[in-house]
PDB file of C-alpha atoms in Angstrom:
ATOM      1  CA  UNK A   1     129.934  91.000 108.065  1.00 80.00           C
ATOM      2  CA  UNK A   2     128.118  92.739 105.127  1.00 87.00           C
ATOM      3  CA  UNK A   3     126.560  96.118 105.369  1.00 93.00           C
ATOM      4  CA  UNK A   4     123.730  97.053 102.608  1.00 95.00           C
ATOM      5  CA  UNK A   5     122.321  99.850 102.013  1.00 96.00           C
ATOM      6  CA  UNK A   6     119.492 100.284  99.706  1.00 97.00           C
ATOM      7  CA  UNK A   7     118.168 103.606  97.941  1.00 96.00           C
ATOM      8  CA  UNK A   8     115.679 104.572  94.795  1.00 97.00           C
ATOM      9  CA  UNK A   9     112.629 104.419  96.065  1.00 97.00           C
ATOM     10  CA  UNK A  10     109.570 106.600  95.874  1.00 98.00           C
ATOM     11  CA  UNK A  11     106.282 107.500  94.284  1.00 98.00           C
ATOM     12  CA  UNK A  12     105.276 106.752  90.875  1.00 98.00           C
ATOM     13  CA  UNK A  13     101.945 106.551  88.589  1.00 98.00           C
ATOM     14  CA  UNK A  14     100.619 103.164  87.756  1.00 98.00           C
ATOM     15  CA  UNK A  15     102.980 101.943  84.230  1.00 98.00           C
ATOM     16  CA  UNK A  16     105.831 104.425  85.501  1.00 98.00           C
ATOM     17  CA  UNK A  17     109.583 103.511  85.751  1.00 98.00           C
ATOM     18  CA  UNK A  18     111.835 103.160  88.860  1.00 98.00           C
ATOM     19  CA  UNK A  19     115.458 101.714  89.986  1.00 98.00           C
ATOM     20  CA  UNK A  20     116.461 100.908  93.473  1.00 98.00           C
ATOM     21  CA  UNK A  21     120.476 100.527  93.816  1.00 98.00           C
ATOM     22  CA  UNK A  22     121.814  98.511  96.486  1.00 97.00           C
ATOM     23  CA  UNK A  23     125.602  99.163  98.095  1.00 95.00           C
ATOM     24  CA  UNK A  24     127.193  96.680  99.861  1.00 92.00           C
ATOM     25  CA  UNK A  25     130.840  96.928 102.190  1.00 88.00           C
ATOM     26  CA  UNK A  26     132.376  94.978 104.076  1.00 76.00           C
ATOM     27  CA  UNK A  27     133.183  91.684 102.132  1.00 70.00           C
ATOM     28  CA  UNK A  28     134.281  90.699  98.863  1.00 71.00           C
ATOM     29  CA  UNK A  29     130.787  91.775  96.917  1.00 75.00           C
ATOM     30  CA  UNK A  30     131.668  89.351  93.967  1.00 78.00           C
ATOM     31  CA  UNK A  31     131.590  86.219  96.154  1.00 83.00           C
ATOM     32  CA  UNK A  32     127.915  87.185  97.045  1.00 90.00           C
ATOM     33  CA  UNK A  33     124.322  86.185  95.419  1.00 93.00           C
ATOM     34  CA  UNK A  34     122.287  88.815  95.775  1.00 95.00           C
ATOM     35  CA  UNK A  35     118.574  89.316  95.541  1.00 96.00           C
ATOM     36  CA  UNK A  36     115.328  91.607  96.012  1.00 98.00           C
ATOM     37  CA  UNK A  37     112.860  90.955  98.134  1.00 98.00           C
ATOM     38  CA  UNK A  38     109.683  92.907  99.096  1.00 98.00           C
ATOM     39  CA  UNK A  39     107.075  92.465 101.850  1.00 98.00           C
ATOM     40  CA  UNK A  40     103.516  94.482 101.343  1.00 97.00           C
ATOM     41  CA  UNK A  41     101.418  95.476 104.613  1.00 92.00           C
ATOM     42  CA  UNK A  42      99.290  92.410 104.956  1.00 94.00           C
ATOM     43  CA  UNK A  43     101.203  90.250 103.130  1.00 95.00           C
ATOM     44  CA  UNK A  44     103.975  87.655 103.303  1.00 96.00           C
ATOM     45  CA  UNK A  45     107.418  88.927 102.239  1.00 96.00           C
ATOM     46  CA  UNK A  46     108.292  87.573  98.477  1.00 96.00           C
ATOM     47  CA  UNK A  47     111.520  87.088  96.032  1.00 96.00           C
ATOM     48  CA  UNK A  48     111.439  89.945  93.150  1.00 97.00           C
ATOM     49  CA  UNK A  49     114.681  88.729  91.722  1.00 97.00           C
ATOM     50  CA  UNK A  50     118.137  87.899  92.472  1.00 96.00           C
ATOM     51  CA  UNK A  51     121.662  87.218  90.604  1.00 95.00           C
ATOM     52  CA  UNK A  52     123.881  85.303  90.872  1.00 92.00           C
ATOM     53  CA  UNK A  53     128.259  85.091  91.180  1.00 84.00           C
ATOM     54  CA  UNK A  54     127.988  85.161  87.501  1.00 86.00           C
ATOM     55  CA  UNK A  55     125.523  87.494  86.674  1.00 89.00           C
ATOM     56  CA  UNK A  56     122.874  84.549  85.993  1.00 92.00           C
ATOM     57  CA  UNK A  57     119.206  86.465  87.011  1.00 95.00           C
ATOM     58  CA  UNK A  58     116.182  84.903  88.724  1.00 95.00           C
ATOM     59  CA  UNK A  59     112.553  86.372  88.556  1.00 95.00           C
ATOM     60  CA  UNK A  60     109.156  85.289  89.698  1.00 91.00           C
ATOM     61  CA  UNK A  61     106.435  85.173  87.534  1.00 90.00           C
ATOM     62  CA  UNK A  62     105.125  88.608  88.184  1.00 85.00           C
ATOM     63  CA  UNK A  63     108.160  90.539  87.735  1.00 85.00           C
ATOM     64  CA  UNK A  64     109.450  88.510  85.171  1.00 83.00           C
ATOM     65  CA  UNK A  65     109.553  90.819  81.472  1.00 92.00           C
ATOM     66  CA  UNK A  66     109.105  93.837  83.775  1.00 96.00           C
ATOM     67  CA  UNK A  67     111.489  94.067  86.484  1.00 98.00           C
ATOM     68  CA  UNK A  68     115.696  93.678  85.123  1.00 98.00           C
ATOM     69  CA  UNK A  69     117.972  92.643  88.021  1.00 97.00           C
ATOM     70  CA  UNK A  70     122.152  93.991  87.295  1.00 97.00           C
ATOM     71  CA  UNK A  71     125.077  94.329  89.160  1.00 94.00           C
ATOM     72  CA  UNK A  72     128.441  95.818  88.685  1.00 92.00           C
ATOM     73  CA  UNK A  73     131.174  94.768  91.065  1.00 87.00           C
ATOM     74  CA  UNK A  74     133.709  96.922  90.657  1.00 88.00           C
ATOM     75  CA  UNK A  75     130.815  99.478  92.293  1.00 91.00           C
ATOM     76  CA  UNK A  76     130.044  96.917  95.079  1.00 91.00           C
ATOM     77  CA  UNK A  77     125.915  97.290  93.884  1.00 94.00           C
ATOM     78  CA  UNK A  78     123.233  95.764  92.565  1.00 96.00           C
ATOM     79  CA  UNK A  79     120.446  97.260  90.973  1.00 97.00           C
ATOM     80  CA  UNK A  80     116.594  96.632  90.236  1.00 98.00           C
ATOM     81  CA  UNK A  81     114.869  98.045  87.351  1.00 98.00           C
ATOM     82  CA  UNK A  82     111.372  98.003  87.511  1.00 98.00           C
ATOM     83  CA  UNK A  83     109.413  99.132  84.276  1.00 97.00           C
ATOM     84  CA  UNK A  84     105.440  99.341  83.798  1.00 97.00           C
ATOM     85  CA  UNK A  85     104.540  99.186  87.973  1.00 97.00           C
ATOM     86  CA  UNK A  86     101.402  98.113  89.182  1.00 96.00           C
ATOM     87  CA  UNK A  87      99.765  99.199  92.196  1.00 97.00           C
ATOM     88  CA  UNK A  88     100.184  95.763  93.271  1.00 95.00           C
ATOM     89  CA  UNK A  89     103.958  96.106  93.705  1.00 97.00           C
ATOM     90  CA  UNK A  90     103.504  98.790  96.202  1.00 98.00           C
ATOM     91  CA  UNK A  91     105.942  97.274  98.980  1.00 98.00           C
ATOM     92  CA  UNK A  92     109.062  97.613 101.182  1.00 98.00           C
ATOM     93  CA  UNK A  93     111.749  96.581  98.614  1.00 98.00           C
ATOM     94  CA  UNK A  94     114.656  94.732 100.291  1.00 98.00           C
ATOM     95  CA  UNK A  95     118.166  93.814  99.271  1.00 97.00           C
ATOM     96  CA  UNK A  96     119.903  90.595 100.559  1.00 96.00           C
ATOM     97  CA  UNK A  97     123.147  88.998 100.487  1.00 95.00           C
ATOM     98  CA  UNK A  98     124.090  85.334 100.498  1.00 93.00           C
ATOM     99  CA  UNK A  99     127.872  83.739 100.918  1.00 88.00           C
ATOM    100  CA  UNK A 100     126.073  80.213 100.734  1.00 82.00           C
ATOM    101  CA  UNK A 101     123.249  79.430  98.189  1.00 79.00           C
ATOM    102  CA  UNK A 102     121.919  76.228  96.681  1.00 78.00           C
ATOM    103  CA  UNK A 103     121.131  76.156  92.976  1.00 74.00           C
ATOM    104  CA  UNK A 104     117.008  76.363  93.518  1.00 81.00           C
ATOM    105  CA  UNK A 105     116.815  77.902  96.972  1.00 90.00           C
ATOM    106  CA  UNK A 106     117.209  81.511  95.420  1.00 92.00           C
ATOM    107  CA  UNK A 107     113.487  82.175  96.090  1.00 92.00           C
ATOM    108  CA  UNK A 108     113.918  81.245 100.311  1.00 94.00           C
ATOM    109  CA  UNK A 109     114.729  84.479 101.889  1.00 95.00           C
ATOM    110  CA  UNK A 110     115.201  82.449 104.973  1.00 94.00           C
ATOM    111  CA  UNK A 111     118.942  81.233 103.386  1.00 93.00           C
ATOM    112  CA  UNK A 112     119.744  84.791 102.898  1.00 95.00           C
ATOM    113  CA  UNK A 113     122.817  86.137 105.556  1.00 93.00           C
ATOM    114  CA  UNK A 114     122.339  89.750 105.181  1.00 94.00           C
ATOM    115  CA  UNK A 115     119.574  92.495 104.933  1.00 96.00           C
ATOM    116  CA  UNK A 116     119.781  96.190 104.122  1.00 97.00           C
ATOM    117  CA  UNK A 117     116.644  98.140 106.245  1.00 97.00           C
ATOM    118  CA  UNK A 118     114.240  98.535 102.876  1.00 97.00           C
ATOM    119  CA  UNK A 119     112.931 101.326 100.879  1.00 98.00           C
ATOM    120  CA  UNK A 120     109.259 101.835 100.093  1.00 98.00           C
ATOM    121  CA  UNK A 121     107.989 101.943  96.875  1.00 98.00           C
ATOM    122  CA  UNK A 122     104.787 103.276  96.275  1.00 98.00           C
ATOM    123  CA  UNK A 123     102.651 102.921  93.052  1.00 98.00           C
ATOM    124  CA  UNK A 124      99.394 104.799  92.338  1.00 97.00           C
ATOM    125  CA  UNK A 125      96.621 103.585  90.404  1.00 93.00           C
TER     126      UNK A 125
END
């Protein structure tokens, strides 16, 4: 199986900067998609962005222009840089890991295989 491990997170003013890494083992990390997901108290868990095999990105319409997705292989991670933060994305950020995804399911976390155990990201207003 895949292990992932996610880290970055923290406490930042409203239009402030952050970047969550994620690490995976265990399997080839090339041959995965990855993607962010976050779920707010109250709310339903939702995509932030993912990337694909070859490096092709996915946003939603919120984080789109603010949030870059990256990954390097060769490091086994993936990365999420989020740029002028709202209080709004104050959430449990997630990393996920599929071996299986089809083109325009990217945004159903339900078709994701693995999960690393989140790290909170808090913005102040």
């Amino acid at each position: 199986q895949v292990q992932l491990v996610e880290s970055g997170g923290g406490l930042v003013q409203a239009g402030g900067a952050l970047t969550l890494c994620c690490t995976a083992s265990g399997r080839t990390f090339s041959n995965y998609f990855m993607g962010w997901f976050r779920k707010a108290p109250g709310k339903e868990r939702e995509f932030v962005a993912g990337i694909s095999w070859i490096h092709r990105t996915y946003y939603q319409d919120d984080t789109k222009g603010r949030f870059t997705i990256s990954r390097d292989n060769a490091k086994n991670t993936v990365y999420l840089q989020m740029n002028s933060l709202k209080p709004e994305d104050t959430a449990v950020y997630y990393c996920a890991a599929a071996s299986s995804l089809y083109v325009g399911t990217v945004f159903n976390g339900n078709l994701y295989n693995y999960w690393g155990q989140g790290t909170q990201v808090t913005v102040s207003s």
